[in-house]
mmCIF file of C-alpha atoms in Angstrom:
data_model
loop_
_atom_site.group_PDB
_atom_site.id
_atom_site.type_symbol
_atom_site.label_atom_id
_atom_site.label_comp_id
_atom_site.label_asym_id
_atom_site.label_seq_id
_atom_site.Cartn_x
_atom_site.Cartn_y
_atom_site.Cartn_z
ATOM 1 C CA MET M 1 -42.978 -10.805 -0.570
ATOM 2 C CA ARG M 2 -43.821 -9.603 2.908
ATOM 3 C CA VAL M 3 -41.666 -6.666 4.011
ATOM 4 C CA THR M 4 -41.170 -6.618 7.751
ATOM 5 C CA GLN M 5 -39.949 -3.930 10.095
ATOM 6 C CA SER M 6 -36.774 -5.956 10.611
ATOM 7 C CA MET M 7 -36.016 -5.957 6.879
ATOM 8 C CA LEU M 8 -36.490 -2.208 6.680
ATOM 9 C CA SER M 9 -34.173 -1.701 9.628
ATOM 10 C CA GLN M 10 -31.496 -3.972 8.199
ATOM 11 C CA ASN M 11 -31.619 -2.213 4.814
ATOM 12 C CA MET M 12 -31.357 1.148 6.492
ATOM 13 C CA LEU M 13 -28.351 0.061 8.583
ATOM 14 C CA ARG M 14 -26.662 -1.418 5.495
ATOM 15 C CA ASN M 15 -27.158 1.824 3.573
ATOM 16 C CA LEU M 16 -25.850 3.857 6.487
ATOM 17 C CA SER M 17 -22.754 1.650 6.698
ATOM 18 C CA SER M 18 -22.118 2.069 2.954
ATOM 19 C CA SER M 19 -22.556 5.821 3.306
ATOM 20 C CA TYR M 20 -20.051 5.955 6.174
ATOM 21 C CA ASN M 21 -17.546 3.923 4.189
ATOM 22 C CA ASN M 22 -17.908 6.217 1.172
ATOM 23 C CA MET M 23 -17.447 9.361 3.264
ATOM 24 C CA GLY M 24 -14.506 7.785 5.071
ATOM 25 C CA LYS M 25 -12.783 6.987 1.764
ATOM 26 C CA LEU M 26 -13.326 10.537 0.469
ATOM 27 C CA GLN M 27 -12.013 12.049 3.710
ATOM 28 C CA GLU M 28 -8.925 9.815 3.547
ATOM 29 C CA GLN M 29 -8.309 10.910 -0.057
ATOM 30 C CA LEU M 30 -8.470 14.557 0.988
ATOM 31 C CA ASN M 31 -6.112 13.925 3.905
ATOM 32 C CA THR M 32 -3.490 12.055 1.861
ATOM 33 C CA GLY M 33 -4.017 13.749 -1.511
ATOM 34 C CA LYS M 34 -3.994 10.294 -3.161
ATOM 35 C CA LYS M 35 -6.745 8.451 -5.011
ATOM 36 C CA VAL M 36 -5.624 5.120 -3.552
ATOM 37 C CA ASN M 37 -4.011 4.486 -0.187
ATOM 38 C CA ARG M 38 -3.799 0.706 -0.292
ATOM 39 C CA PRO M 39 -3.577 -1.839 -3.132
ATOM 40 C CA SER M 40 -7.123 -3.048 -2.536
ATOM 41 C CA ASP M 41 -8.497 0.405 -3.391
ATOM 42 C CA ASN M 42 -7.521 0.065 -7.056
ATOM 43 C CA PRO M 43 -4.849 -2.500 -8.051
ATOM 44 C CA VAL M 44 -4.520 -1.071 -11.587
ATOM 45 C CA VAL M 45 -3.787 2.447 -10.337
ATOM 46 C CA VAL M 46 -1.315 1.069 -7.790
ATOM 47 C CA MET M 47 0.586 -0.926 -10.436
ATOM 48 C CA LYS M 48 0.743 2.063 -12.777
ATOM 49 C CA GLY M 49 1.868 4.254 -9.890
ATOM 50 C CA MET M 50 4.752 1.894 -9.126
ATOM 51 C CA GLY M 51 5.865 2.072 -12.763
ATOM 52 C CA TYR M 52 5.701 5.874 -12.836
ATOM 53 C CA GLY M 53 7.532 6.034 -9.505
ATOM 54 C CA MET M 54 10.354 3.876 -10.848
ATOM 55 C CA GLN M 55 10.648 6.162 -13.874
ATOM 56 C CA VAL M 56 10.856 9.259 -11.660
ATOM 57 C CA ASN M 57 13.518 7.614 -9.470
ATOM 58 C CA LYS M 58 15.513 6.612 -12.542
ATOM 59 C CA VAL M 59 15.477 10.158 -13.910
ATOM 60 C CA GLU M 60 16.509 11.542 -10.522
ATOM 61 C CA GLN M 61 19.472 9.145 -10.455
ATOM 62 C CA TYR M 62 20.495 10.246 -13.948
ATOM 63 C CA GLN M 63 20.331 13.860 -12.774
ATOM 64 C CA LYS M 64 22.707 12.994 -9.931
ATOM 65 C CA ASN M 65 24.992 11.390 -12.506
ATOM 66 C CA MET M 66 24.830 14.609 -14.533
ATOM 67 C CA GLY M 67 26.068 16.483 -11.469
ATOM 68 C CA GLU M 68 29.122 14.215 -11.388
ATOM 69 C CA VAL M 69 29.630 14.713 -15.137
ATOM 70 C CA ASN M 70 29.652 18.483 -14.695
ATOM 71 C CA ASN M 71 32.084 18.223 -11.763
ATOM 72 C CA TRP M 72 34.519 16.202 -13.863
ATOM 73 C CA LEU M 73 34.303 18.467 -16.904
ATOM 74 C CA ASP M 74 34.441 21.736 -14.949
ATOM 75 C CA SER M 75 37.363 20.527 -12.859
ATOM 76 C CA SER M 76 39.200 19.312 -15.969
ATOM 77 C CA ASP M 77 38.720 22.645 -17.712
ATOM 78 C CA ASP M 78 39.856 24.606 -14.649
ATOM 79 C CA ALA M 79 42.942 22.396 -14.321
ATOM 80 C CA LEU M 80 43.895 22.822 -17.973
ATOM 81 C CA ASP M 81 43.397 26.552 -17.617
ATOM 82 C CA GLY M 82 46.005 26.333 -14.869
ATOM 83 C CA VAL M 83 48.312 24.427 -17.236
ATOM 84 C CA GLY M 84 47.885 27.224 -19.767
ATOM 85 C CA GLN M 85 48.878 29.788 -17.162
ATOM 86 C CA VAL M 86 51.978 27.748 -16.320
ATOM 87 C CA LEU M 87 52.963 27.630 -19.981
ATOM 88 C CA HIS M 88 52.413 31.357 -20.480
ATOM 89 C CA ARG M 89 54.608 32.149 -17.500
ATOM 90 C CA MET M 90 57.179 29.631 -18.682
ATOM 91 C CA LYS M 91 57.247 31.377 -22.060
ATOM 92 C CA GLU M 92 57.785 34.767 -20.405
ATOM 93 C CA LEU M 93 60.689 33.417 -18.376
ATOM 94 C CA ALA M 94 62.195 31.680 -21.414
ATOM 95 C CA THR M 95 61.951 34.896 -23.422
ATOM 96 C CA ASN M 96 63.749 36.801 -20.654
ATOM 97 C CA ALA M 97 66.400 34.100 -20.323
ATOM 98 C CA ALA M 98 67.028 34.196 -24.078
ATOM 99 C CA ASN M 99 68.355 37.755 -23.713
ATOM 100 C CA THR M 100 71.830 36.602 -22.746
ATOM 101 C CA GLY M 101 73.312 40.061 -23.065
ATOM 102 C CA THR M 102 71.233 41.544 -20.262
ATOM 103 C CA MET M 103 70.868 38.519 -17.952
ATOM 104 C CA THR M 104 73.178 38.161 -14.966
ATOM 105 C CA GLU M 105 73.989 34.922 -13.183
ATOM 106 C CA THR M 106 71.659 35.951 -10.367
ATOM 107 C CA ASP M 107 68.848 36.579 -12.850
ATOM 108 C CA ARG M 108 69.302 33.133 -14.364
ATOM 109 C CA LYS M 109 69.211 31.482 -10.943
ATOM 110 C CA ALA M 110 66.021 33.344 -10.115
ATOM 111 C CA ILE M 111 64.473 32.148 -13.377
ATOM 112 C CA GLY M 112 65.598 28.607 -12.618
ATOM 113 C CA THR M 113 64.019 28.767 -9.157
ATOM 114 C CA GLU M 114 60.693 29.958 -10.548
ATOM 115 C CA MET M 115 60.818 27.322 -13.292
ATOM 116 C CA ASN M 116 61.162 24.657 -10.610
ATOM 117 C CA GLN M 117 58.124 26.013 -8.780
ATOM 118 C CA LEU M 118 56.117 26.024 -11.998
ATOM 119 C CA ARG M 119 57.113 22.418 -12.581
ATOM 120 C CA GLU M 120 55.927 21.438 -9.108
ATOM 121 C CA HIS M 121 52.655 23.230 -9.682
ATOM 122 C CA LEU M 122 52.197 21.412 -12.991
ATOM 123 C CA ARG M 123 52.664 18.074 -11.223
ATOM 124 C CA ASP M 124 50.064 19.058 -8.617
ATOM 125 C CA VAL M 125 47.613 19.964 -11.378
ATOM 126 C CA ALA M 126 48.236 16.577 -13.026
ATOM 127 C CA ASN M 127 46.967 14.939 -9.822
ATOM 128 C CA THR M 128 43.725 16.950 -9.678
ATOM 129 C CA LYS M 129 40.933 15.036 -7.961
ATOM 130 C CA VAL M 130 37.127 15.157 -7.931
ATOM 131 C CA GLY M 131 36.121 13.637 -4.643
ATOM 132 C CA ASP M 132 38.464 10.695 -4.255
ATOM 133 C CA LYS M 133 39.066 10.168 -7.990
ATOM 134 C CA HIS M 134 42.053 11.383 -10.010
ATOM 135 C CA ILE M 135 40.492 12.841 -13.142
ATOM 136 C CA PHE M 136 43.596 12.671 -15.378
ATOM 137 C CA SER M 137 44.504 9.050 -14.628
ATOM 138 C CA GLY M 138 42.161 7.457 -17.136
ATOM 139 C CA SER M 139 40.434 4.378 -15.757
ATOM 140 C CA MET M 140 42.983 4.202 -12.898
ATOM 141 C CA THR M 141 41.128 6.850 -10.902
ATOM 142 C CA ASP M 142 42.561 5.565 -7.610
ATOM 143 C CA GLN M 143 46.125 6.328 -8.691
ATOM 144 C CA PRO M 144 47.733 9.760 -9.289
ATOM 145 C CA LEU M 145 49.044 10.557 -12.745
ATOM 146 C CA PHE M 146 52.306 11.841 -11.252
ATOM 147 C CA ASN M 147 53.929 9.477 -8.782
ATOM 148 C CA LYS M 148 55.694 11.623 -6.191
ATOM 149 C CA GLU M 149 57.603 8.643 -4.823
ATOM 150 C CA THR M 150 59.255 7.796 -8.132
ATOM 151 C CA GLY M 151 59.199 11.345 -9.509
ATOM 152 C CA LEU M 152 57.721 10.027 -12.765
ATOM 153 C CA PHE M 153 54.493 10.354 -14.701
ATOM 154 C CA GLU M 154 52.635 7.050 -14.863
ATOM 155 C CA ASP M 155 52.107 5.498 -18.263
ATOM 156 C CA GLY M 156 50.230 2.540 -19.718
ATOM 157 C CA ASP M 157 46.970 1.631 -21.397
ATOM 158 C CA SER M 158 44.919 2.129 -18.221
ATOM 159 C CA PHE M 159 45.949 5.782 -18.074
ATOM 160 C CA SER M 160 44.558 6.403 -21.571
ATOM 161 C CA LYS M 161 41.291 4.495 -21.197
ATOM 162 C CA HIS M 162 38.247 6.726 -20.932
ATOM 163 C CA VAL M 163 35.866 7.028 -18.001
ATOM 164 C CA GLU M 164 32.186 7.264 -18.930
ATOM 165 C CA ILE M 165 29.095 7.997 -16.838
ATOM 166 C CA GLU M 166 25.586 6.852 -17.766
ATOM 167 C CA VAL M 167 23.222 9.811 -18.113
ATOM 168 C CA PHE M 168 20.238 8.103 -19.786
ATOM 169 C CA ASP M 169 19.127 4.670 -20.931
ATOM 170 C CA GLY M 170 21.975 3.433 -23.110
ATOM 171 C CA ILE M 171 23.651 6.880 -23.225
ATOM 172 C CA ASN M 172 27.073 7.448 -21.642
ATOM 173 C CA LEU M 173 29.086 10.648 -21.579
ATOM 174 C CA ARG M 174 32.881 10.581 -21.531
ATOM 175 C CA VAL M 175 34.156 12.611 -18.600
ATOM 176 C CA SER M 176 37.882 11.814 -18.633
ATOM 177 C CA THR M 177 40.405 13.713 -20.749
ATOM 178 C CA ASP M 178 43.497 11.969 -22.130
ATOM 179 C CA VAL M 179 46.298 14.352 -21.181
ATOM 180 C CA SER M 180 48.857 12.004 -19.640
ATOM 181 C CA LYS M 181 51.177 12.288 -22.642
ATOM 182 C CA MET M 182 50.830 16.063 -22.738
ATOM 183 C CA PHE M 183 51.685 16.438 -19.045
ATOM 184 C CA LYS M 184 54.750 14.233 -19.454
ATOM 185 C CA GLU M 185 55.991 16.223 -22.448
ATOM 186 C CA ILE M 186 55.581 19.531 -20.609
ATOM 187 C CA ASP M 187 57.374 18.101 -17.582
ATOM 188 C CA ASP M 188 60.208 16.967 -19.840
ATOM 189 C CA MET M 189 60.508 20.533 -21.166
ATOM 190 C CA PHE M 190 61.008 21.756 -17.625
ATOM 191 C CA GLY M 191 63.681 19.104 -17.218
ATOM 192 C CA GLU M 192 65.630 20.640 -20.110
ATOM 193 C CA VAL M 193 65.482 24.177 -18.711
ATOM 194 C CA GLU M 194 68.241 23.669 -16.148
ATOM 195 C CA GLY M 195 70.813 22.956 -18.848
ATOM 196 C CA MET M 196 69.580 25.880 -20.936
ATOM 197 C CA ILE M 197 69.954 28.283 -18.042
ATOM 198 C CA ALA M 198 73.509 27.096 -17.445
ATOM 199 C CA THR M 199 74.523 27.635 -21.081
ATOM 200 C CA GLY M 200 72.101 30.394 -22.028
ATOM 201 C CA GLU M 201 71.254 28.516 -25.212
ATOM 202 C CA GLY M 202 68.282 26.657 -26.591
ATOM 203 C CA PHE M 203 65.563 29.032 -25.415
ATOM 204 C CA SER M 204 64.340 29.813 -28.930
ATOM 205 C CA GLY M 205 63.526 26.149 -29.500
ATOM 206 C CA LEU M 206 61.931 26.002 -26.054
ATOM 207 C CA ILE M 207 59.620 28.897 -26.899
ATOM 208 C CA THR M 208 58.515 27.078 -30.042
ATOM 209 C CA SER M 209 57.799 23.946 -28.028
ATOM 210 C CA ILE M 210 55.818 25.959 -25.464
ATOM 211 C CA ASP M 211 53.644 27.421 -28.226
ATOM 212 C CA SER M 212 52.988 23.898 -29.508
ATOM 213 C CA LYS M 213 51.917 22.748 -26.028
ATOM 214 C CA LEU M 214 49.670 25.796 -25.644
ATOM 215 C CA ASP M 215 47.899 24.707 -28.832
ATOM 216 C CA SER M 216 47.492 21.216 -27.338
ATOM 217 C CA VAL M 217 45.989 22.663 -24.171
ATOM 218 C CA LEU M 218 43.520 24.748 -26.181
ATOM 219 C CA SER M 219 42.564 21.682 -28.219
ATOM 220 C CA LYS M 220 41.889 19.657 -25.066
ATOM 221 C CA ARG M 221 39.825 22.475 -23.569
ATOM 222 C CA ALA M 222 37.810 22.767 -26.779
ATOM 223 C CA ASP M 223 37.034 19.049 -26.524
ATOM 224 C CA ILE M 224 35.924 19.503 -22.917
ATOM 225 C CA GLY M 225 33.762 22.458 -23.963
ATOM 226 C CA ALA M 226 32.038 20.380 -26.629
ATOM 227 C CA ARG M 227 31.268 17.642 -24.112
ATOM 228 C CA SER M 228 30.015 20.241 -21.633
ATOM 229 C CA ASN M 229 27.598 21.542 -24.266
ATOM 230 C CA ARG M 230 26.280 18.038 -24.826
ATOM 231 C CA ALA M 231 25.953 17.569 -21.074
ATOM 232 C CA GLU M 232 23.840 20.738 -20.943
ATOM 233 C CA LEU M 233 21.560 19.350 -23.653
ATOM 234 C CA MET M 234 21.208 16.104 -21.713
ATOM 235 C CA HIS M 235 20.439 18.073 -18.550
ATOM 236 C CA ASN M 236 17.589 19.854 -20.338
ATOM 237 C CA ARG M 237 16.306 16.554 -21.691
ATOM 238 C CA LEU M 238 16.326 15.014 -18.218
ATOM 239 C CA GLU M 239 14.376 17.952 -16.829
ATOM 240 C CA MET M 240 11.726 17.399 -19.503
ATOM 241 C CA GLN M 241 11.655 13.668 -18.750
ATOM 242 C CA GLU M 242 11.320 14.356 -15.035
ATOM 243 C CA GLY M 243 8.431 16.756 -15.618
ATOM 244 C CA ALA M 244 6.625 14.276 -17.873
ATOM 245 C CA ALA M 245 7.111 11.364 -15.455
ATOM 246 C CA LYS M 246 5.910 13.372 -12.449
ATOM 247 C CA LYS M 247 2.900 14.633 -14.399
ATOM 248 C CA GLN M 248 1.917 11.076 -15.355
ATOM 249 C CA ARG M 249 2.328 9.924 -11.770
ATOM 250 C CA SER M 250 0.263 12.846 -10.515
ATOM 251 C CA GLN M 251 -2.534 12.202 -13.003
ATOM 252 C CA ASN M 252 -2.574 8.563 -11.976
ATOM 253 C CA GLU M 253 -2.412 8.990 -8.189
ATOM 254 C CA ASP M 254 -3.336 12.490 -7.053
ATOM 255 C CA VAL M 255 -6.900 13.442 -6.247
ATOM 256 C CA ASP M 256 -8.831 16.232 -7.914
ATOM 257 C CA TYR M 257 -9.527 18.255 -4.766
ATOM 258 C CA GLU M 258 -12.462 20.187 -6.206
ATOM 259 C CA LYS M 259 -14.209 17.029 -7.406
ATOM 260 C CA THR M 260 -13.443 15.111 -4.198
ATOM 261 C CA ILE M 261 -14.766 17.919 -1.988
ATOM 262 C CA THR M 262 -17.915 18.102 -4.106
ATOM 263 C CA ASP M 263 -18.363 14.328 -3.848
ATOM 264 C CA LEU M 264 -17.902 14.492 -0.067
ATOM 265 C CA ILE M 265 -20.515 17.251 0.296
ATOM 266 C CA THR M 266 -22.903 15.230 -1.855
ATOM 267 C CA SER M 267 -22.254 12.094 0.215
ATOM 268 C CA GLU M 268 -22.896 14.009 3.431
ATOM 269 C CA SER M 269 -26.213 15.311 2.053
ATOM 270 C CA ILE M 270 -27.258 11.809 1.035
ATOM 271 C CA HIS M 271 -26.209 10.485 4.440
ATOM 272 C CA ARG M 272 -28.335 13.082 6.254
ATOM 273 C CA ALA M 273 -31.320 12.229 4.029
ATOM 274 C CA THR M 274 -30.799 8.529 4.805
ATOM 275 C CA LEU M 275 -30.749 9.258 8.539
ATOM 276 C CA SER M 276 -33.905 11.337 8.246
ATOM 277 C CA VAL M 277 -35.761 8.619 6.346
ATOM 278 C CA GLY M 278 -34.439 5.963 8.713
ATOM 279 C CA ALA M 279 -35.738 7.885 11.699
ATOM 280 C CA ARG M 280 -39.227 7.833 10.203
ATOM 281 C CA ILE M 281 -38.998 4.135 9.412
ATOM 282 C CA MET M 282 -37.833 3.209 12.914
ATOM 283 C CA GLN M 283 -40.258 5.530 14.690
ATOM 284 C CA PRO M 284 -43.648 3.697 14.339
ATOM 285 C CA SER M 285 -44.510 1.245 17.116
ATOM 286 C CA LEU M 286 -47.657 -0.686 18.129
ATOM 287 C CA MET M 287 -48.752 2.212 20.315
ATOM 288 C CA ASP M 288 -48.506 4.559 17.325
ATOM 289 C CA PHE M 289 -50.932 2.355 15.384
ATOM 290 C CA LEU M 290 -53.385 2.119 18.318
ATOM 291 C CA ARG M 291 -53.697 5.907 18.655
#
């Protein structure tokens, strides 16, 4: 086959174009830090990258859910700690009121006034909210446990149904604590105090009831603590899942800078050699042969 000057020139230009394209792709990879910047670069890598990206996003959403779980549990524990403080103070006042021989009418009125304030505080605690959700109202998170308009604690199946938050595929953690009955019983105890103060009797039985409710509060807090421990384990698991998913995505998409820089330097050297050879090929003319 006869090789003409035109064929040599066309081959040289085609090789130069390929060399430019290769260097352009390597420079783009260094600029973006990604192996592929459009689906046509490598469809397989792009599809895998989408899958890894979805996994990372899913784990990040579960981590946000874990933040809500911790808010619920921490707020519930803090609120029940407040209930415990109310009961301890109530016990102190009941013990003082039981000493009928040393208590004056003024003292009893003062105790009654403080008891009323403790009762109001208890009702406020029963309506504790996280964001816009009442955490002690079961599945009825939009309604307070204590209705200030009726002066009554709400009751019903909805107020004992649990609230759960998804923290992993197919794994839900219970964040609500069923204390509606306990709050109502404590509030009823406060309702009996007024008559006791008037007669000075019945405080011994009240103290026994307070101790029983303190045990209930401790039991509920222990349950919250157990769920908090599980939430911590799930948090650690999610961190491991996030690290694994991001590592897989990085291995699939991110460039190896050292290798890419080496490839670019090599491509530049080859490109210069191609230009040098091309200059020699294009240089000869008819006058050069006649010399």
